[in-house]
mmCIF file of C-alpha atoms in Angstrom:
data_model
loop_
_atom_site.group_PDB
_atom_site.id
_atom_site.type_symbol
_atom_site.label_atom_id
_atom_site.label_comp_id
_atom_site.label_asym_id
_atom_site.label_seq_id
_atom_site.Cartn_x
_atom_site.Cartn_y
_atom_site.Cartn_z
ATOM 1 C CA MET A 1 -54.869 -47.380 149.052
ATOM 2 C CA PRO A 2 -52.717 -44.282 148.542
ATOM 3 C CA THR A 3 -54.138 -41.350 146.641
ATOM 4 C CA PRO A 4 -52.614 -40.087 143.391
ATOM 5 C CA PRO A 5 -50.165 -37.231 143.963
ATOM 6 C CA SER A 6 -51.094 -33.623 143.444
ATOM 7 C CA PRO A 7 -49.218 -31.860 140.641
ATOM 8 C CA SER A 8 -45.563 -31.205 141.386
ATOM 9 C CA SER A 9 -44.521 -27.579 141.582
ATOM 10 C CA SER A 10 -42.282 -28.361 138.585
ATOM 11 C CA TRP A 11 -45.381 -28.732 136.416
ATOM 12 C CA THR A 12 -47.625 -25.845 137.521
ATOM 13 C CA GLY A 13 -47.953 -22.069 137.288
ATOM 14 C CA ALA A 14 -46.845 -20.521 134.001
ATOM 15 C CA ASP A 15 -46.439 -23.998 132.493
ATOM 16 C CA MET A 16 -50.229 -24.363 132.196
ATOM 17 C CA ALA A 17 -50.198 -22.205 129.059
ATOM 18 C CA THR A 18 -48.602 -25.008 127.039
ATOM 19 C CA ALA A 19 -49.894 -28.002 128.971
ATOM 20 C CA HIS A 20 -52.131 -29.067 126.045
ATOM 21 C CA ALA A 21 -49.074 -29.996 123.946
ATOM 22 C CA THR A 22 -47.576 -33.467 124.369
ATOM 23 C CA CYS A 23 -44.160 -34.911 123.577
ATOM 24 C CA LEU A 24 -44.050 -38.474 122.257
ATOM 25 C CA LEU A 25 -40.865 -40.520 122.620
ATOM 26 C CA VAL A 26 -40.171 -43.856 120.956
ATOM 27 C CA ALA A 27 -36.931 -45.828 121.315
ATOM 28 C CA TYR A 28 -36.058 -48.887 119.244
ATOM 29 C CA ALA A 29 -33.743 -51.359 120.961
ATOM 30 C CA PRO A 30 -32.609 -54.996 120.897
ATOM 31 C CA ALA A 31 -35.152 -57.543 122.118
ATOM 32 C CA LEU A 32 -35.190 -58.425 125.806
ATOM 33 C CA SER A 33 -33.177 -61.386 126.992
ATOM 34 C CA ARG A 34 -34.378 -63.774 129.670
ATOM 35 C CA GLU A 35 -32.600 -61.916 132.465
ATOM 36 C CA ASP A 36 -32.678 -58.314 131.345
ATOM 37 C CA THR A 37 -32.556 -55.324 133.672
ATOM 38 C CA ARG A 38 -33.165 -52.676 130.997
ATOM 39 C CA PRO A 39 -36.902 -52.181 131.749
ATOM 40 C CA MET A 40 -36.218 -51.024 135.298
ATOM 41 C CA ALA A 41 -33.221 -48.966 134.186
ATOM 42 C CA VAL A 42 -35.490 -47.101 131.765
ATOM 43 C CA VAL A 43 -37.969 -46.327 134.568
ATOM 44 C CA HIS A 44 -35.260 -44.971 136.848
ATOM 45 C CA GLU A 45 -33.627 -42.878 134.119
ATOM 46 C CA MET A 46 -36.904 -41.265 133.068
ATOM 47 C CA GLU A 47 -37.614 -40.355 136.696
ATOM 48 C CA ARG A 48 -34.145 -38.799 136.956
ATOM 49 C CA ALA A 49 -34.642 -36.777 133.784
ATOM 50 C CA ILE A 50 -37.957 -35.105 134.677
ATOM 51 C CA PRO A 51 -37.933 -33.178 137.972
ATOM 52 C CA GLY A 52 -40.362 -34.529 140.548
ATOM 53 C CA LEU A 53 -41.524 -37.461 138.413
ATOM 54 C CA LYS A 54 -42.540 -40.710 140.144
ATOM 55 C CA LEU A 55 -43.886 -43.459 137.906
ATOM 56 C CA SER A 56 -45.624 -45.238 140.775
ATOM 57 C CA TRP A 57 -49.097 -45.623 139.247
ATOM 58 C CA THR A 58 -50.731 -47.640 136.509
ATOM 59 C CA LEU A 59 -54.243 -47.817 135.036
ATOM 60 C CA SER A 60 -56.963 -50.331 135.770
ATOM 61 C CA ASP A 61 -59.016 -51.898 132.979
ATOM 62 C CA ASP A 62 -61.649 -49.206 133.502
ATOM 63 C CA GLY A 63 -59.097 -46.372 133.393
ATOM 64 C CA ARG A 64 -58.684 -45.667 137.118
ATOM 65 C CA PHE A 65 -55.323 -44.862 138.675
ATOM 66 C CA ILE A 66 -54.104 -47.748 140.831
ATOM 67 C CA PRO A 67 -50.718 -48.204 142.541
ATOM 68 C CA ALA A 68 -48.229 -49.964 140.303
ATOM 69 C CA PRO A 69 -46.783 -53.231 141.603
ATOM 70 C CA THR A 70 -43.427 -52.930 143.295
ATOM 71 C CA LEU A 71 -40.868 -53.658 140.628
ATOM 72 C CA ASP A 72 -37.579 -54.684 142.119
ATOM 73 C CA SER A 73 -34.921 -54.556 139.437
ATOM 74 C CA ARG A 74 -33.525 -57.918 140.411
ATOM 75 C CA ALA A 75 -36.887 -59.673 140.301
ATOM 76 C CA THR A 76 -37.742 -57.926 137.073
ATOM 77 C CA ALA A 77 -34.521 -59.164 135.508
ATOM 78 C CA LYS A 78 -35.581 -62.776 136.059
ATOM 79 C CA THR A 79 -39.100 -62.381 134.709
ATOM 80 C CA SER A 80 -38.889 -59.277 132.586
ATOM 81 C CA ARG A 81 -40.965 -60.482 129.640
ATOM 82 C CA GLY A 82 -44.424 -59.046 130.201
ATOM 83 C CA LEU A 83 -44.204 -57.868 133.805
ATOM 84 C CA LEU A 84 -43.785 -54.122 133.283
ATOM 85 C CA PRO A 85 -47.222 -52.510 132.951
ATOM 86 C CA LEU A 86 -47.921 -49.055 131.594
ATOM 87 C CA LEU A 87 -46.594 -46.777 134.299
ATOM 88 C CA CYS A 88 -47.739 -43.222 134.964
ATOM 89 C CA ASN A 89 -47.504 -40.394 137.459
ATOM 90 C CA GLY A 90 -51.191 -40.480 138.493
ATOM 91 C CA ASP A 91 -51.743 -36.805 137.592
ATOM 92 C CA GLU A 92 -54.500 -36.161 135.055
ATOM 93 C CA ARG A 93 -53.526 -32.505 134.598
ATOM 94 C CA HIS A 94 -49.901 -33.282 133.698
ATOM 95 C CA PHE A 95 -50.092 -36.869 132.563
ATOM 96 C CA VAL A 96 -46.775 -38.709 132.073
ATOM 97 C CA THR A 97 -46.614 -42.321 130.902
ATOM 98 C CA LEU A 98 -44.013 -44.962 130.146
ATOM 99 C CA ALA A 99 -44.697 -48.269 128.420
ATOM 100 C CA ARG A 100 -42.940 -50.897 126.386
ATOM 101 C CA ARG A 101 -43.765 -53.545 123.851
ATOM 102 C CA GLU A 102 -41.866 -56.272 122.086
ATOM 103 C CA THR A 103 -42.346 -56.498 118.329
ATOM 104 C CA PRO A 104 -41.792 -59.704 116.334
ATOM 105 C CA ALA A 105 -39.053 -60.184 113.777
ATOM 106 C CA SER A 106 -41.515 -59.932 110.887
ATOM 107 C CA GLN A 107 -42.273 -56.283 111.746
ATOM 108 C CA ASN A 108 -38.701 -55.043 112.078
ATOM 109 C CA PRO A 109 -35.678 -54.135 109.946
ATOM 110 C CA GLY A 110 -33.353 -57.040 109.290
ATOM 111 C CA GLY A 111 -35.949 -59.560 110.455
ATOM 112 C CA ARG A 112 -35.011 -59.308 114.137
ATOM 113 C CA PRO A 113 -37.355 -58.867 117.133
ATOM 114 C CA GLN A 114 -37.069 -55.586 118.988
ATOM 115 C CA LEU A 115 -37.985 -53.831 122.201
ATOM 116 C CA GLU A 116 -39.855 -50.549 121.808
ATOM 117 C CA VAL A 117 -40.062 -48.033 124.650
ATOM 118 C CA HIS A 118 -42.856 -45.448 124.476
ATOM 119 C CA ALA A 119 -43.103 -42.373 126.712
ATOM 120 C CA ARG A 120 -45.161 -39.205 126.735
ATOM 121 C CA TRP A 121 -45.211 -36.061 128.835
ATOM 122 C CA PRO A 122 -46.554 -32.477 128.637
ATOM 123 C CA LEU A 123 -44.561 -30.056 126.518
ATOM 124 C CA ASP A 124 -44.792 -27.263 129.036
ATOM 125 C CA VAL A 125 -41.790 -25.258 130.171
ATOM 126 C CA ALA A 126 -40.432 -28.054 132.374
ATOM 127 C CA GLY A 127 -41.188 -30.730 129.794
ATOM 128 C CA ILE A 128 -39.372 -28.859 127.020
ATOM 129 C CA SER A 129 -36.375 -28.274 129.272
ATOM 130 C CA ALA A 130 -36.167 -31.968 130.217
ATOM 131 C CA ALA A 131 -36.826 -33.414 126.744
ATOM 132 C CA ALA A 132 -33.277 -33.899 125.490
ATOM 133 C CA GLU A 133 -32.073 -35.392 128.767
ATOM 134 C CA ALA A 134 -35.097 -37.705 128.923
ATOM 135 C CA LEU A 135 -34.407 -38.881 125.375
ATOM 136 C CA GLU A 136 -30.734 -39.538 126.114
ATOM 137 C CA ARG A 137 -31.359 -41.314 129.409
ATOM 138 C CA ILE A 138 -34.182 -43.514 128.125
ATOM 139 C CA ALA A 139 -32.450 -44.395 124.855
ATOM 140 C CA GLU A 140 -29.167 -45.300 126.476
ATOM 141 C CA ALA A 141 -30.785 -47.248 129.326
ATOM 142 C CA ALA A 142 -32.638 -49.266 126.677
ATOM 143 C CA HIS A 143 -29.443 -49.658 124.578
ATOM 144 C CA ALA A 144 -31.470 -48.237 121.695
ATOM 145 C CA PHE A 145 -30.335 -48.272 118.100
ATOM 146 C CA TRP A 146 -32.134 -44.968 117.602
ATOM 147 C CA ALA A 147 -34.956 -42.953 119.135
ATOM 148 C CA HIS A 148 -36.797 -39.684 118.787
ATOM 149 C CA ALA A 149 -38.852 -37.263 120.879
ATOM 150 C CA THR A 150 -41.373 -35.198 118.903
ATOM 151 C CA PRO A 151 -44.430 -33.051 119.639
ATOM 152 C CA LYS A 152 -47.574 -35.087 119.078
ATOM 153 C CA ARG A 153 -48.936 -32.873 116.316
ATOM 154 C CA ALA A 154 -45.728 -32.960 114.260
ATOM 155 C CA ALA A 155 -45.374 -36.682 114.938
ATOM 156 C CA GLY A 156 -48.770 -37.225 113.311
ATOM 157 C CA ASP A 157 -47.645 -35.626 110.047
ATOM 158 C CA ILE A 158 -44.351 -37.518 110.138
ATOM 159 C CA ALA A 159 -46.160 -40.818 110.712
ATOM 160 C CA GLU A 160 -48.077 -40.252 107.471
ATOM 161 C CA GLN A 161 -44.806 -40.604 105.618
ATOM 162 C CA THR A 162 -45.058 -44.368 106.088
ATOM 163 C CA SER A 163 -48.770 -44.863 106.699
ATOM 164 C CA PRO A 164 -50.310 -47.168 104.069
ATOM 165 C CA THR A 165 -53.377 -45.821 102.286
ATOM 166 C CA LEU A 166 -56.297 -47.452 100.501
ATOM 167 C CA ALA A 167 -55.096 -45.813 97.299
ATOM 168 C CA GLY A 168 -51.676 -47.438 97.555
ATOM 169 C CA PRO A 169 -48.380 -45.766 98.500
ATOM 170 C CA PRO A 170 -48.356 -43.096 101.203
ATOM 171 C CA SER A 171 -49.006 -39.491 100.237
ATOM 172 C CA PRO A 172 -47.085 -37.528 102.867
ATOM 173 C CA PRO A 173 -48.250 -34.011 103.751
ATOM 174 C CA ARG A 174 -46.197 -30.822 103.459
ATOM 175 C CA GLY A 175 -43.887 -32.144 100.739
ATOM 176 C CA LEU A 176 -42.249 -34.666 103.067
ATOM 177 C CA PRO A 177 -40.669 -37.727 101.412
ATOM 178 C CA ALA A 178 -42.378 -41.113 101.386
ATOM 179 C CA LEU A 179 -40.600 -43.644 103.603
ATOM 180 C CA LYS A 180 -40.487 -47.434 103.500
ATOM 181 C CA LEU A 181 -42.221 -49.602 106.066
ATOM 182 C CA PRO A 182 -39.956 -50.786 108.924
ATOM 183 C CA TRP A 183 -39.738 -54.392 107.749
ATOM 184 C CA ASP A 184 -38.460 -53.225 104.352
ATOM 185 C CA LEU A 185 -35.445 -51.462 105.890
ATOM 186 C CA PRO A 186 -32.022 -53.125 105.779
ATOM 187 C CA SER A 187 -30.998 -53.138 109.441
ATOM 188 C CA PRO A 188 -32.062 -52.147 112.982
ATOM 189 C CA GLU A 189 -29.623 -49.229 112.813
ATOM 190 C CA THR A 190 -31.707 -47.690 110.023
ATOM 191 C CA PRO A 191 -33.932 -44.949 111.478
ATOM 192 C CA HIS A 192 -37.511 -45.215 110.233
ATOM 193 C CA ARG A 193 -37.949 -41.439 110.294
ATOM 194 C CA LEU A 194 -36.762 -38.165 111.772
ATOM 195 C CA GLY A 195 -38.197 -36.314 114.735
ATOM 196 C CA TRP A 196 -37.665 -33.107 116.676
ATOM 197 C CA LEU A 197 -34.936 -34.534 118.941
ATOM 198 C CA ASN A 198 -33.129 -37.511 117.440
ATOM 199 C CA TYR A 199 -31.010 -40.047 119.289
ATOM 200 C CA TRP A 200 -28.593 -42.021 117.129
ATOM 201 C CA SER A 201 -26.431 -44.702 118.689
ATOM 202 C CA ALA A 202 -22.760 -44.737 117.728
ATOM 203 C CA ALA A 203 -23.508 -47.540 115.245
ATOM 204 C CA THR A 204 -26.384 -45.646 113.648
ATOM 205 C CA ALA A 205 -24.371 -42.425 113.447
ATOM 206 C CA ARG A 206 -21.524 -44.250 111.723
ATOM 207 C CA ARG A 207 -23.865 -45.776 109.172
ATOM 208 C CA LEU A 208 -25.463 -42.406 108.478
ATOM 209 C CA GLY A 209 -22.061 -40.807 108.070
ATOM 210 C CA PHE A 210 -22.717 -38.404 110.918
ATOM 211 C CA PRO A 211 -21.078 -36.116 111.772
ATOM 212 C CA ASN A 212 -19.553 -34.832 108.568
ATOM 213 C CA PRO A 213 -18.014 -31.429 109.337
ATOM 214 C CA SER A 214 -18.639 -30.106 105.830
ATOM 215 C CA LEU A 215 -22.247 -31.336 105.519
ATOM 216 C CA ASP A 216 -23.552 -31.021 109.076
ATOM 217 C CA VAL A 217 -22.684 -27.452 110.026
ATOM 218 C CA GLU A 218 -26.296 -26.567 110.879
ATOM 219 C CA LEU A 219 -26.985 -29.777 112.814
ATOM 220 C CA LEU A 220 -23.725 -29.568 114.744
ATOM 221 C CA THR A 221 -24.713 -26.193 116.197
ATOM 222 C CA ARG A 222 -27.297 -28.122 118.255
ATOM 223 C CA ALA A 223 -26.009 -31.715 118.377
ATOM 224 C CA ARG A 224 -24.013 -33.199 121.239
ATOM 225 C CA ARG A 225 -22.274 -36.484 121.978
ATOM 226 C CA THR A 226 -23.728 -38.716 124.692
ATOM 227 C CA ALA A 227 -21.932 -40.558 127.467
ATOM 228 C CA ALA A 228 -22.226 -43.851 125.562
ATOM 229 C CA GLY A 229 -20.890 -42.402 122.315
ATOM 230 C CA GLY A 230 -24.199 -41.764 120.580
ATOM 231 C CA TRP A 231 -25.597 -38.420 119.491
ATOM 232 C CA ILE A 232 -28.530 -36.198 120.396
ATOM 233 C CA VAL A 233 -29.420 -34.299 117.218
ATOM 234 C CA PRO A 234 -32.142 -31.617 117.548
ATOM 235 C CA LEU A 235 -33.541 -30.292 114.275
ATOM 236 C CA THR A 236 -34.782 -27.028 115.819
ATOM 237 C CA ASP A 237 -34.141 -25.051 118.993
ATOM 238 C CA THR A 238 -37.811 -25.142 119.994
ATOM 239 C CA PRO A 239 -40.349 -27.990 119.687
ATOM 240 C CA LEU A 240 -40.894 -28.935 116.057
ATOM 241 C CA ASP A 241 -43.890 -27.071 114.597
ATOM 242 C CA LEU A 242 -44.501 -27.911 110.942
ATOM 243 C CA ASP A 243 -46.749 -24.864 110.543
ATOM 244 C CA ASN A 244 -43.545 -22.848 110.988
ATOM 245 C CA PRO A 245 -41.804 -22.638 107.565
ATOM 246 C CA ALA A 246 -38.372 -22.530 109.213
ATOM 247 C CA HIS A 247 -39.092 -25.755 111.108
ATOM 248 C CA LEU A 248 -40.502 -27.503 108.043
ATOM 249 C CA GLY A 249 -37.415 -26.414 106.108
ATOM 250 C CA ALA A 250 -35.119 -27.875 108.777
ATOM 251 C CA LEU A 251 -36.937 -31.207 108.588
ATOM 252 C CA LEU A 252 -36.801 -31.293 104.789
ATOM 253 C CA ARG A 253 -33.087 -30.437 104.778
ATOM 254 C CA ALA A 254 -32.370 -33.227 107.251
ATOM 255 C CA TYR A 255 -34.181 -35.746 105.055
ATOM 256 C CA GLU A 256 -32.166 -34.503 102.091
ATOM 257 C CA ARG A 257 -28.935 -34.861 104.077
ATOM 258 C CA PHE A 258 -29.747 -38.428 105.197
ATOM 259 C CA PRO A 259 -31.537 -40.223 102.340
ATOM 260 C CA GLU A 260 -30.801 -43.545 104.067
ATOM 261 C CA ILE A 261 -33.414 -42.700 106.714
ATOM 262 C CA GLY A 262 -36.635 -44.470 105.846
ATOM 263 C CA GLY A 263 -34.804 -46.697 103.346
ATOM 264 C CA ARG A 264 -34.848 -44.233 100.446
ATOM 265 C CA THR A 265 -31.265 -45.123 99.426
ATOM 266 C CA ALA A 266 -28.556 -47.543 100.509
ATOM 267 C CA PHE A 267 -26.399 -46.456 103.421
ATOM 268 C CA GLY A 268 -23.694 -43.973 102.603
ATOM 269 C CA THR A 269 -20.102 -43.975 103.704
ATOM 270 C CA SER A 270 -19.176 -43.484 107.306
ATOM 271 C CA GLY A 271 -18.163 -40.079 108.535
ATOM 272 C CA PRO A 272 -16.068 -39.213 111.559
ATOM 273 C CA GLY A 273 -17.558 -40.873 114.617
#
């Protein structure tokens, strides 16, 4: 049996100072078809985005690293439903993972089943540098409606915007707005929430009315168009830190600009796309 790789030089040295921080990525995409090559495309694109990354390991039931099965894209296309395990890089010090799940129609906007892609990696110097490219590559390989990449700590606060509580409706922290549950949203193109780096497909951007040159001056200083016609929209130049008043303000302004996100209002008119 091969041994797990030692840390790549891309993930060592000065990067160790921020290795405790983690980026969480989630992409929401159409459900898999019977012969669907997107799972393998996502693997390859994530490996291209992060220097030195090889997702050639998985975890045993008792948490040990074991070699992942060889996943030929053609074979995977024929039997894609359920054959892609959690994949990882086999490096405990700089742990990177990629997984997917299929969610039933009852849990999704518009009553349609979806594919969710989940990834995580260290937010060290290399991980921060690769984040936007990883988001774009993974989202577009999955044909995602929308996606986000967000530091784990900020993602926890943002998740509380829709988390049900024993007392009833959610009580979001930091003055963030309460958001509807996914199955109460009108369509798959409706983002559930915002994140640090946001991917909006062309269809989602049109429905949000983004970009609007008069309303999106701040966002357009960071945003860029993707190869497939979607948008990468960062809220801040550095990883979102909600203890930073400037970062919290950017998040609140973005929610104010897009009240459709989280189902707080009906979709607005389309902007230039």
